Short mmCIF file of C-alpha atoms (C1' of nucleotides) in Angstrom, two decimals:
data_model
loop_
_atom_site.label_atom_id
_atom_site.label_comp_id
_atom_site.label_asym_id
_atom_site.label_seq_id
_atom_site.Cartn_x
_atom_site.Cartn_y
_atom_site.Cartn_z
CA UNK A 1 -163.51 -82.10 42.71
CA UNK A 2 -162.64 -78.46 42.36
CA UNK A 3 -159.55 -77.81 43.33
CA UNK A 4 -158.82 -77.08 47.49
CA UNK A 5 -156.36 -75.02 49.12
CA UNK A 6 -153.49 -76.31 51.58
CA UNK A 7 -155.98 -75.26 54.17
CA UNK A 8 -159.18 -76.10 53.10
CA UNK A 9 -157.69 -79.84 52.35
CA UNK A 10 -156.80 -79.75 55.32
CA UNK A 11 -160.37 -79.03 57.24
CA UNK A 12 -162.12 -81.24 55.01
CA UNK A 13 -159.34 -83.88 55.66
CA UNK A 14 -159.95 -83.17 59.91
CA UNK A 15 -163.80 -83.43 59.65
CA UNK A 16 -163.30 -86.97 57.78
CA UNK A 17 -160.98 -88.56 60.62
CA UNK A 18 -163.76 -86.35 63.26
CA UNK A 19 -166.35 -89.11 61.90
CA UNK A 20 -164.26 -91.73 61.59
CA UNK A 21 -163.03 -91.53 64.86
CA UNK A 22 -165.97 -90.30 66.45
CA UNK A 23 -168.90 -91.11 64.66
CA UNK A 24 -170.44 -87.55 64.05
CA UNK A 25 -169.12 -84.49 62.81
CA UNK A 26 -167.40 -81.34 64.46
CA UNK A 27 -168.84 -77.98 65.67
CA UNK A 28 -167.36 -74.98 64.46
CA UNK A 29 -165.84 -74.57 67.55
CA UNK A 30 -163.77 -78.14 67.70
CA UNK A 31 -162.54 -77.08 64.74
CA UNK A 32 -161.24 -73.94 65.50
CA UNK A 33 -159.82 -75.14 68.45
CA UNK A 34 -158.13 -78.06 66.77
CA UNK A 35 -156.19 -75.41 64.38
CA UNK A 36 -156.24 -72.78 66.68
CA UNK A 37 -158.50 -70.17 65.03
CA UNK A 38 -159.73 -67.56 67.90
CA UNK A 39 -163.23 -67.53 65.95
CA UNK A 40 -165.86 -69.82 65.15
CA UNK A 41 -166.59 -67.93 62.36
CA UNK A 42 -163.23 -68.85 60.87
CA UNK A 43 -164.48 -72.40 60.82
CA UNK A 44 -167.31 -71.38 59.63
CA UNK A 45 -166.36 -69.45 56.60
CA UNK A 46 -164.02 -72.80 55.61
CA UNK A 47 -167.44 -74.68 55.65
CA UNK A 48 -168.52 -72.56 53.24
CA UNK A 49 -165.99 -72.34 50.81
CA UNK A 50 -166.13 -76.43 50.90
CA UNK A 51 -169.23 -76.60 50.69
CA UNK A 52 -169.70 -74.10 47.74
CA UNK A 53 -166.57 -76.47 45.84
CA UNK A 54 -168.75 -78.75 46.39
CA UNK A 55 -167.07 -81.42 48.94
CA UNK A 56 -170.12 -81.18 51.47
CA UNK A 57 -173.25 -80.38 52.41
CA UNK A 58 -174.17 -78.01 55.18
CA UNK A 59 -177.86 -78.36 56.87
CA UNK A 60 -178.99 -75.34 57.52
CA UNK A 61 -179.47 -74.62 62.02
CA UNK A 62 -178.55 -78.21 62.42
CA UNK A 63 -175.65 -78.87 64.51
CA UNK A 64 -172.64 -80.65 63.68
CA UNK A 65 -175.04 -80.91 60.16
CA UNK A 66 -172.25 -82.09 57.89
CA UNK A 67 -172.83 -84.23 55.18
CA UNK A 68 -169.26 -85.37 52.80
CA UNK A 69 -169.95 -85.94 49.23
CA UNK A 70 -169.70 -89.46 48.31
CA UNK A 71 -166.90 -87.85 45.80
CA UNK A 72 -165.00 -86.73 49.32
CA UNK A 73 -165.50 -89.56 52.05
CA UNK A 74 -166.02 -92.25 49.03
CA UNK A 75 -162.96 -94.30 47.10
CA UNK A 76 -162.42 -94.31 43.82
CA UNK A 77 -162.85 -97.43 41.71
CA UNK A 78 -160.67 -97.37 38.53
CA UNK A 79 -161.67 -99.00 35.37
CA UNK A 80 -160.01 -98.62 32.16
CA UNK A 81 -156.97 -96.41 33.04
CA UNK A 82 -156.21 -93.95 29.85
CA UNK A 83 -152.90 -93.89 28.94
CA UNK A 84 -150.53 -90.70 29.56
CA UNK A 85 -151.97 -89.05 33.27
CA UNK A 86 -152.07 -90.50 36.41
CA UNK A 87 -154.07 -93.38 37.10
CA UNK A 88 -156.25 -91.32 39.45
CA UNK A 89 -157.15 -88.65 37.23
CA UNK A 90 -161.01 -87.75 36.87
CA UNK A 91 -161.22 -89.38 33.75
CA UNK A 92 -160.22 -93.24 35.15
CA UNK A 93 -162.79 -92.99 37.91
CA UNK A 94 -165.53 -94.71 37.10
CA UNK A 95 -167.53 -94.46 40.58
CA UNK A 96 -166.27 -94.14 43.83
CA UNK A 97 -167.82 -96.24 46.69
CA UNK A 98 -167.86 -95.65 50.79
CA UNK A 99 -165.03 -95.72 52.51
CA UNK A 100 -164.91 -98.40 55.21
CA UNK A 101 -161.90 -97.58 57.64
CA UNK A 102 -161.02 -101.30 59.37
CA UNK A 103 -162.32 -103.58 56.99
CA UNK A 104 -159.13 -104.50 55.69
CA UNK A 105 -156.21 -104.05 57.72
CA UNK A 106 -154.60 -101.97 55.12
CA UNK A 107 -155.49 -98.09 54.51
CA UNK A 108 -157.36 -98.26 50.32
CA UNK A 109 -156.23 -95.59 48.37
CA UNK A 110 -158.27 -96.86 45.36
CA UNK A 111 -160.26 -99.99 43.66
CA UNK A 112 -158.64 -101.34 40.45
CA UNK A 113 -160.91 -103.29 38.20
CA UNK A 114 -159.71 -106.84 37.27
CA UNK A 115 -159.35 -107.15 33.30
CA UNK A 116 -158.33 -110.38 31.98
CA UNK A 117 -157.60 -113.53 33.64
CA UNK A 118 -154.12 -113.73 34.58
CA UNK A 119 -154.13 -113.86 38.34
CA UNK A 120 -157.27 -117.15 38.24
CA UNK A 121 -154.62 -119.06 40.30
CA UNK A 122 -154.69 -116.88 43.36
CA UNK A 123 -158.26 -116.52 43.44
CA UNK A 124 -158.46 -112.77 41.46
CA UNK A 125 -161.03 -113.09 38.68
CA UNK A 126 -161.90 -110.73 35.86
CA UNK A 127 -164.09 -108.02 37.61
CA UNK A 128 -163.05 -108.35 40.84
CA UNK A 129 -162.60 -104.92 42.78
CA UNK A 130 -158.58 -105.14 44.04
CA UNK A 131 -157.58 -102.69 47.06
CA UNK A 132 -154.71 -100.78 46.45
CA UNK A 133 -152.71 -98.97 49.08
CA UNK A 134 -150.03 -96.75 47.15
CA UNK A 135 -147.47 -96.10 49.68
CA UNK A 136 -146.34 -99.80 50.73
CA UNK A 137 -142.86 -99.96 49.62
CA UNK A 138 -143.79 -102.56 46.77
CA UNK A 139 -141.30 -106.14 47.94
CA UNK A 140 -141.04 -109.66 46.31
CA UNK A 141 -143.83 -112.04 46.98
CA UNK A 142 -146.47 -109.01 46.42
CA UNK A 143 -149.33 -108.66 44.00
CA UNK A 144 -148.87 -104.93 42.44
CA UNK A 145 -150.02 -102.71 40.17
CA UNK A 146 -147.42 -101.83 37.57
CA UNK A 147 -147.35 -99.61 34.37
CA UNK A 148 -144.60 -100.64 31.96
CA UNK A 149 -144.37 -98.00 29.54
CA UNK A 150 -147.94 -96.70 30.29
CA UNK A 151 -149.74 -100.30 30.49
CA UNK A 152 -150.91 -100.85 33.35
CA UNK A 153 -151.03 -104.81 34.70
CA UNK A 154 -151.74 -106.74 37.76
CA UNK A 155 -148.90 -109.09 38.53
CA UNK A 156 -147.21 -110.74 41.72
CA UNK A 157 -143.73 -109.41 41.75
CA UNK A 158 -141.22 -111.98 42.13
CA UNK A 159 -137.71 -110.54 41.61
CA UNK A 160 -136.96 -106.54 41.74
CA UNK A 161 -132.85 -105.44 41.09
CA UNK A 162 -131.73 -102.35 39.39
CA UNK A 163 -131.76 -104.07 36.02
CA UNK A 164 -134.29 -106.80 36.33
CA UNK A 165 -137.81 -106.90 37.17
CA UNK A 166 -139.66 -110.19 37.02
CA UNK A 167 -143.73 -109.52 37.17
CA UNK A 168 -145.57 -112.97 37.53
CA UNK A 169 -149.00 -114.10 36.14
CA UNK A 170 -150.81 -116.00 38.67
CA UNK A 171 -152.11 -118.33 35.52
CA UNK A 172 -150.37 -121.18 34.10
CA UNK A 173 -151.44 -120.35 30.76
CA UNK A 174 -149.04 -117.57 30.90
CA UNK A 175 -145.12 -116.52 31.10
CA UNK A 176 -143.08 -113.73 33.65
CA UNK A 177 -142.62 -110.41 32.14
CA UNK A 178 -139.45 -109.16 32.11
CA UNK A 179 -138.43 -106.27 32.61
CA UNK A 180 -135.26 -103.67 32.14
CA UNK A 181 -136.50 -100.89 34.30
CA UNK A 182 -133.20 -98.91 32.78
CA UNK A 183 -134.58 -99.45 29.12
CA UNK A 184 -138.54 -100.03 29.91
CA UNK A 185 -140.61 -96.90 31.68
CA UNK A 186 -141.72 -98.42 35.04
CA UNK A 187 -143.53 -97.35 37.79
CA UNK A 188 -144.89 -99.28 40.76
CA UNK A 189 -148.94 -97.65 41.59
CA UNK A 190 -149.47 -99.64 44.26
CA UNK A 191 -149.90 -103.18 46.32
CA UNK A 192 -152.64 -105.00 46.08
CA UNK A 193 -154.14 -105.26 50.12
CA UNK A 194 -157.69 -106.68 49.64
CA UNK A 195 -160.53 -107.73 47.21
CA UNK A 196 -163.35 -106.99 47.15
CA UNK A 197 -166.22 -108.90 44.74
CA UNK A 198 -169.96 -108.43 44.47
CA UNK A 199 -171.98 -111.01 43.44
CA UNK A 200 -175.26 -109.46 42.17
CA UNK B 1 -175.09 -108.03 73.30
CA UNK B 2 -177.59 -107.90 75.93
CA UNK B 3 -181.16 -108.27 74.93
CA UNK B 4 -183.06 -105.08 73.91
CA UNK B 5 -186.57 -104.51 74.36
CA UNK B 6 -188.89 -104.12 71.00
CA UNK B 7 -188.85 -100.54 71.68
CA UNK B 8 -184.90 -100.26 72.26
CA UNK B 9 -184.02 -101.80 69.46
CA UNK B 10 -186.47 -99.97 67.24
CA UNK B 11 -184.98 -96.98 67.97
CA UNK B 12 -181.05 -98.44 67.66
CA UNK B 13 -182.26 -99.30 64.43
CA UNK B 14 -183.54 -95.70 63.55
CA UNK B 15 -179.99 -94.54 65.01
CA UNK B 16 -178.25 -96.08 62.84
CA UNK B 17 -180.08 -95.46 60.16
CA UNK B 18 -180.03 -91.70 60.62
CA UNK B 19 -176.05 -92.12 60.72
CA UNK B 20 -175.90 -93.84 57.73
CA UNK B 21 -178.37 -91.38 56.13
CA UNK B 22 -177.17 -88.27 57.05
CA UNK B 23 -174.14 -88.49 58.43
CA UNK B 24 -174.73 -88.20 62.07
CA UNK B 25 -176.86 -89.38 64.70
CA UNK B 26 -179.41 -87.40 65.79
CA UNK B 27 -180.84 -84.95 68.82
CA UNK B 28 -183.15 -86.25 71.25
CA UNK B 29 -185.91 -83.97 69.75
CA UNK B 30 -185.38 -85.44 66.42
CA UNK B 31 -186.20 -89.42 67.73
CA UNK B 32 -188.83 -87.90 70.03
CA UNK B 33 -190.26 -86.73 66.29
CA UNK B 34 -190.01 -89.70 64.73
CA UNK B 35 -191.69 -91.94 67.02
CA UNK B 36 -194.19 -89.42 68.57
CA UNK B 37 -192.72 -88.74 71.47
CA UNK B 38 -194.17 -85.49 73.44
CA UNK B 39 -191.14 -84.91 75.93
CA UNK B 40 -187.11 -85.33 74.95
CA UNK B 41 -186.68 -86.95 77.72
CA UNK B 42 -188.62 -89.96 76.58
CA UNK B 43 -185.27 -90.34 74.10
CA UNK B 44 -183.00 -89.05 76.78
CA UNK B 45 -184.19 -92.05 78.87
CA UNK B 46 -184.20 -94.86 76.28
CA UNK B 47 -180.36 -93.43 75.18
CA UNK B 48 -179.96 -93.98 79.01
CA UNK B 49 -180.52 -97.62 79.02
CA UNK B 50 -179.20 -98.51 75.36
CA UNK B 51 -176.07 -97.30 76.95
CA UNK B 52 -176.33 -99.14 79.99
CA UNK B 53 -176.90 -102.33 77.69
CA UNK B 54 -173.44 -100.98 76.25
CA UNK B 55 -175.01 -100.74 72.63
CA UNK B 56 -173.61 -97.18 72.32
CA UNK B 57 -171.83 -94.71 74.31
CA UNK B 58 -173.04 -90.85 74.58
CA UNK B 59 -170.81 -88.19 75.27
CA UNK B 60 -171.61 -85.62 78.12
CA UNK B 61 -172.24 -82.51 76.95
CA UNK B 62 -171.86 -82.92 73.42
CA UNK B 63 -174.87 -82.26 70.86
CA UNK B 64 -175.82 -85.23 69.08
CA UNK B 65 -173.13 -86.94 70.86
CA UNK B 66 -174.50 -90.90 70.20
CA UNK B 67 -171.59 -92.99 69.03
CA UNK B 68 -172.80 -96.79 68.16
CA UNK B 69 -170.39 -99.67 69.54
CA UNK B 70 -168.51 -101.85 67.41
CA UNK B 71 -170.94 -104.43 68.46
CA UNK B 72 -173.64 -102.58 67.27
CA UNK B 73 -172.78 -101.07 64.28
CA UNK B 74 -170.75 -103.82 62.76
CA UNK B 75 -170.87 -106.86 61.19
CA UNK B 76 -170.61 -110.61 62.76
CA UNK B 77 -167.38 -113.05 61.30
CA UNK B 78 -168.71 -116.32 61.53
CA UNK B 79 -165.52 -118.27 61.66
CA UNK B 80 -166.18 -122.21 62.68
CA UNK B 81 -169.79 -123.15 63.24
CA UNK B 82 -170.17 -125.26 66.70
CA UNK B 83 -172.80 -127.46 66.10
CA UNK B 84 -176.41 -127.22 67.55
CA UNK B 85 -177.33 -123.96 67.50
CA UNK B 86 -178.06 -120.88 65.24
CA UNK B 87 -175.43 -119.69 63.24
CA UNK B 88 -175.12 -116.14 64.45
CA UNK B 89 -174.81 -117.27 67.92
CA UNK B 90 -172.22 -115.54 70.35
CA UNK B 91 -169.93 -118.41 70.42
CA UNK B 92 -169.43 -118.28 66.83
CA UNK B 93 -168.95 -115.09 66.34
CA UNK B 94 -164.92 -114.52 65.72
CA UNK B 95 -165.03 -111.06 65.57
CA UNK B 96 -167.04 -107.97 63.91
CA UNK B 97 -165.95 -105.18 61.32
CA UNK B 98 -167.24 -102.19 60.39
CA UNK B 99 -170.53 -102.02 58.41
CA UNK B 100 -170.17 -100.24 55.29
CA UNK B 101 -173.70 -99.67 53.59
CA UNK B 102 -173.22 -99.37 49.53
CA UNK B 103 -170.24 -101.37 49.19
CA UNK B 104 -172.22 -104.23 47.69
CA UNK B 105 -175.23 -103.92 45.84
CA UNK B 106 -176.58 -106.42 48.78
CA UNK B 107 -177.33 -105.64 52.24
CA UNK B 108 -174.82 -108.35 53.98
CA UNK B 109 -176.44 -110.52 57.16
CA UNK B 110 -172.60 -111.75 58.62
CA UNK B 111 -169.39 -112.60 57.11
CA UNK B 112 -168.52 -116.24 56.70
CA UNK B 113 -164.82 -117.42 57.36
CA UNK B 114 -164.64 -120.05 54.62
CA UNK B 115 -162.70 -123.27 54.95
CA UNK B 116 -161.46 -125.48 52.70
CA UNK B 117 -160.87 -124.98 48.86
CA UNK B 118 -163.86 -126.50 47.55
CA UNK B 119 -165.25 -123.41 45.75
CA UNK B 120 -161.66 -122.13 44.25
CA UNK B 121 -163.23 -123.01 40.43
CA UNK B 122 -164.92 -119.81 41.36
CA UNK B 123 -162.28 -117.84 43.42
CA UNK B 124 -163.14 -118.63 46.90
CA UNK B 125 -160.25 -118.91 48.44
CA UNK B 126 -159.63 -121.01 51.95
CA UNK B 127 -159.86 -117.32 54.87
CA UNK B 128 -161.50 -115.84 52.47
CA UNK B 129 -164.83 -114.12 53.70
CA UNK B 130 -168.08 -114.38 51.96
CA UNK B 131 -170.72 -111.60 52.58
CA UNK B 132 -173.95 -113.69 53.65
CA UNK B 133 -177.38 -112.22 53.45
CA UNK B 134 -180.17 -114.25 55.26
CA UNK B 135 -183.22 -113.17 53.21
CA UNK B 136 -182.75 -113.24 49.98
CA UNK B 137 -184.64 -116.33 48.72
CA UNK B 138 -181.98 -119.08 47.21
CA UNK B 139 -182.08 -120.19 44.04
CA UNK B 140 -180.32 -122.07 41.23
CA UNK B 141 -176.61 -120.71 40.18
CA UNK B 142 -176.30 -119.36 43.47
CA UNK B 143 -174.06 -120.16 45.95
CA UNK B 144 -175.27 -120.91 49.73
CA UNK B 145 -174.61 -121.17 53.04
CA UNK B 146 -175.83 -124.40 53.87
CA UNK B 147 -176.82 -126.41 56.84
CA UNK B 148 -176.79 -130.68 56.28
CA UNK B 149 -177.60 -132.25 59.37
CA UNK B 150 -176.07 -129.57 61.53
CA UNK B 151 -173.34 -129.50 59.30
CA UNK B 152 -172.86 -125.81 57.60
CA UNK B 153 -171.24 -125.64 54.24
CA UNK B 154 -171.10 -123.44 51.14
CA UNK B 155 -171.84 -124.97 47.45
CA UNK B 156 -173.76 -123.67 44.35
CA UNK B 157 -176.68 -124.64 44.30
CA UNK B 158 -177.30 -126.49 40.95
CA UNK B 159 -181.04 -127.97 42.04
CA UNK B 160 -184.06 -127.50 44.24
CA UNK B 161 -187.18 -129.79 44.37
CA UNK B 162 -189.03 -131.18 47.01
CA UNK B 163 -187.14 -134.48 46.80
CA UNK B 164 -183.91 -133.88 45.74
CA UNK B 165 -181.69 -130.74 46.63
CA UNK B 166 -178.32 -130.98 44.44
CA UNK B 167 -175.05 -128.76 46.00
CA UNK B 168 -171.91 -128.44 43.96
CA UNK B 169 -168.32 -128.34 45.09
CA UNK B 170 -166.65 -125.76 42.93
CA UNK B 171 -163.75 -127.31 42.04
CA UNK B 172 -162.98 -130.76 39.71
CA UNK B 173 -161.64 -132.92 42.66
CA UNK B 174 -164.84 -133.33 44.60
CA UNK B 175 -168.80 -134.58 43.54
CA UNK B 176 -171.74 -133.54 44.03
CA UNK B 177 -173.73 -133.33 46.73
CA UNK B 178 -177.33 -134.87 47.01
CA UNK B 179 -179.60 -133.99 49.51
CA UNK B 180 -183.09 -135.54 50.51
CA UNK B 181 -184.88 -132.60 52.28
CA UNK B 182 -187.39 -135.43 53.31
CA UNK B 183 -184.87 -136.92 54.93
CA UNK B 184 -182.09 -135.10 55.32
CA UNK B 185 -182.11 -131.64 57.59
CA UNK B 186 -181.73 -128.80 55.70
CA UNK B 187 -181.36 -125.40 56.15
CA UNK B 188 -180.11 -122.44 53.95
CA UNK B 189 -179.04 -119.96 56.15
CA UNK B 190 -178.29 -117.53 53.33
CA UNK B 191 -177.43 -116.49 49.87
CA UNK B 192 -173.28 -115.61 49.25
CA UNK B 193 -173.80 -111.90 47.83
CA UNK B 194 -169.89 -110.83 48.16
CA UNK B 195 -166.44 -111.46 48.97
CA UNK B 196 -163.74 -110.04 50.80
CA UNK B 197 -160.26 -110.91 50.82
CA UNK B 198 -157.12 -109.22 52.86
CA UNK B 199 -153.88 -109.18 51.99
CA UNK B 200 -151.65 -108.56 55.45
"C1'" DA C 1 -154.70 -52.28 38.51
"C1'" DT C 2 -158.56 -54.09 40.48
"C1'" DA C 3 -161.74 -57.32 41.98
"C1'" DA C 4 -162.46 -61.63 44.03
"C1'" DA C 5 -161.12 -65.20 46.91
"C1'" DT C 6 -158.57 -66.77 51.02
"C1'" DA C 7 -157.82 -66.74 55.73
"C1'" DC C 8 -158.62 -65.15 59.43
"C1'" DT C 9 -160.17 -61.80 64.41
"C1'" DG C 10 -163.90 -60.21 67.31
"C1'" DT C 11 -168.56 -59.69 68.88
"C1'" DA C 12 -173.12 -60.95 69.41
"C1'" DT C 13 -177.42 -63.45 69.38
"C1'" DA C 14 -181.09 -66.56 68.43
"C1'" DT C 15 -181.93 -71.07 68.77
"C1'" DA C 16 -180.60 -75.94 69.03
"C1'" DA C 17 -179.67 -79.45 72.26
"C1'" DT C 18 -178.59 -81.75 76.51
"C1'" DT C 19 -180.22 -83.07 80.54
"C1'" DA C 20 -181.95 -82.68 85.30
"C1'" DC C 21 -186.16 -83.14 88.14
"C1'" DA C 22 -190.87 -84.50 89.10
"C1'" DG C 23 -194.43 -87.30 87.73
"C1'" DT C 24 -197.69 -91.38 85.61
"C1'" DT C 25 -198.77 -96.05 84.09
"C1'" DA C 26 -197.83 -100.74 83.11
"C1'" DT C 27 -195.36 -105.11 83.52
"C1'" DG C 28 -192.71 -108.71 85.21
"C1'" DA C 29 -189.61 -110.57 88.80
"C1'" DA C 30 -188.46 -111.52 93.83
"C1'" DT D 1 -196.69 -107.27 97.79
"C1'" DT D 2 -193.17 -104.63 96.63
"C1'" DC D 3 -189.42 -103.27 93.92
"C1'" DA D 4 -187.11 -102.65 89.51
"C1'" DT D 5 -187.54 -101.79 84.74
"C1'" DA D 6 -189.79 -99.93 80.88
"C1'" DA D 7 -191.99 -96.34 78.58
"C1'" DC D 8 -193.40 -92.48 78.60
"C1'" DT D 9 -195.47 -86.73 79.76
"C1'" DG D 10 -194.23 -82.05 81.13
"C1'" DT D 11 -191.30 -78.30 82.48
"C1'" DA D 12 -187.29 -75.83 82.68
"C1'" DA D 13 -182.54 -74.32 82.83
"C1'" DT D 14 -177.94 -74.32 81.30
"C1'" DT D 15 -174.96 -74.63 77.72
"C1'" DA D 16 -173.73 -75.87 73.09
"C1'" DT D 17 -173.98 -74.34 68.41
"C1'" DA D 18 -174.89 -72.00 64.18
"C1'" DT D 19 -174.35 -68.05 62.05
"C1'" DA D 20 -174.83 -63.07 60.92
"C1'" DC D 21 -172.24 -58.72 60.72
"C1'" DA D 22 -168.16 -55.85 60.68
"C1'" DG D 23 -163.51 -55.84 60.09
"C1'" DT D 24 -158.17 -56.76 58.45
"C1'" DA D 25 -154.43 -58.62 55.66
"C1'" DT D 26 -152.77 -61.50 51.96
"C1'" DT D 27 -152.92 -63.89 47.79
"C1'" DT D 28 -154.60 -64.94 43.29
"C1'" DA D 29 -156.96 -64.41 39.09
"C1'" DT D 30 -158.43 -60.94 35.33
#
DNA sequence: ATAAATACTGTATATAATTACAGTTATGAA
DNA sequence: TTCATAACTGTAATTATATACAGTATTTAT
């Protein structure tokens, strides 16, 4: 996705929770009412810089004739992450898939592709799609998503203190990790808030 | 949901499909198109009374102003199964959530509630709900939604003849099932093409 | 330094879209 | 039989909407 301004994130943020909410798109006039532009055309000149990075699709004479890319209204799914950038960057994204507001009761920032089979025991098998909302303060008793010095694992957290982490594996087979987070580099991505598998 | 005539329900159907197609729903010119239609109003009128039959709501006013009801547009939980009648029956229906077309490579029929921990060998988990589709013809290696003398349960399906049906408990502590179709009342009332779990 | 992009105001217009009103025909229920 | 519902045709008017053109000011790349 090319890179949007403030404002243009913005709009193209406003027109998703428009459909959400409503179930159709906005006119150029709801929008430039909802950020108080005194033209449609100011709307309408937004639509096309979106549309021309690509975001969404504009049918021509067609009102409210918005289309979002699948890259803009889907969620990402995230296979191998690279090591080094953020686990979100272009180059972990293996497809994205539609977004389904209310079918968990969590908001999804992304999918996370199961590797391995450490978490069998509470029902998360290798390939499994997990849903991972990155803003829940991360607490005891949660399955996360951690990266200790730039590996990224799937884990249920069991103890978190200044100087002692304790990440679980839901699989007899294996031991806790332990870690220093004042030696070790980690970082919390997210909590696990769904699953999602497809049998096919 | 009240019952809809063939016609009514032919052109929810196109509604919907329209939505999930393009984006939003579309004008009354646009179903008076599709189905040959010489006036509008022919689509003005049938919006009329698939809103009075609550299956969507229209906004005054407002172009292309259809919005589907949850009822509509989503898809059945089927938590416990009263015996007797068909499975997606109102009184089993626990709730519905939001359809979300692509998410599975299968189109899903209704969500089951699952109960018990017969299937965790394979990570079905006890309130965990399976994505059931109706039409896709069962076969070996899958696992089913079945119906044993009005009782409904879900099994692999290890064997299918004429005589003998075989239905497997995934998970070491429990046998086999064997089924007589000849003699026993059976009914598949779909294949298990997903999962979903949520974390709250 | 200059061009291109961003972010608008303001005006105007063709046309897209809703929606009312007046009918017709057929069907099933009271 | 008569009334309500369903399923349309046909016309027309109001208003909702897209969208072009002409500007202005600011910021950002080259």
């Amino acid at each position: 996705m090319k890179n949007l301004t403030k404002r243009q994130a913005e709009i193209l943020y406003y027109i998703k929770d428009e459909i959400e909410n409503n179930g159709y798109p906005p006119t150029r006039s709801e929008i430039s009412k909802t950020f108080g532009f005194k033209s449609p055309n100011a709307a309408e000149d937004h639509l096309k810089a979106l549309k021309k990075k690509g975001v969404l699709d504009l049918a021509a004479g067609t009102s409210r004739g918005i289309t979002l890319s699948n890259q803009s209204s889907g969620i990402p799914v995230i296979g191998l992450v690279s090591a080094g950038g953020p686990i979100l960057a272009e180059e972990n994204i293996e497809k994205t898939i539609p977004n389904n507001p209310g079918i968990l009761s969590h908001g999804i920032d992304f999918y996370l592709k199961v590797k391995g089979d450490s978490m069998i025991d509470v029902g998360i098998f290798e390939n499994d799609l997990i849903a991972i909302n990155k803003n829940i303060p991360v607490k005891t008793g949660s399955i996360v998503v951690a990266r200790i010095n730039d590996e990224v694992t799937v884990k249920t957290l069991t103890k978190i203190s200044d100087s002692q982490v304790i990440l679980r594996p839901e699989n007899s087979s294996y031991s806790d990790i332990e870690v220093n987070p004042k030696k070790d580099n980690l970082i919390f991505e997210g909590t696990c808030v769904g699953l999602l598998r497809d049998f096919s």
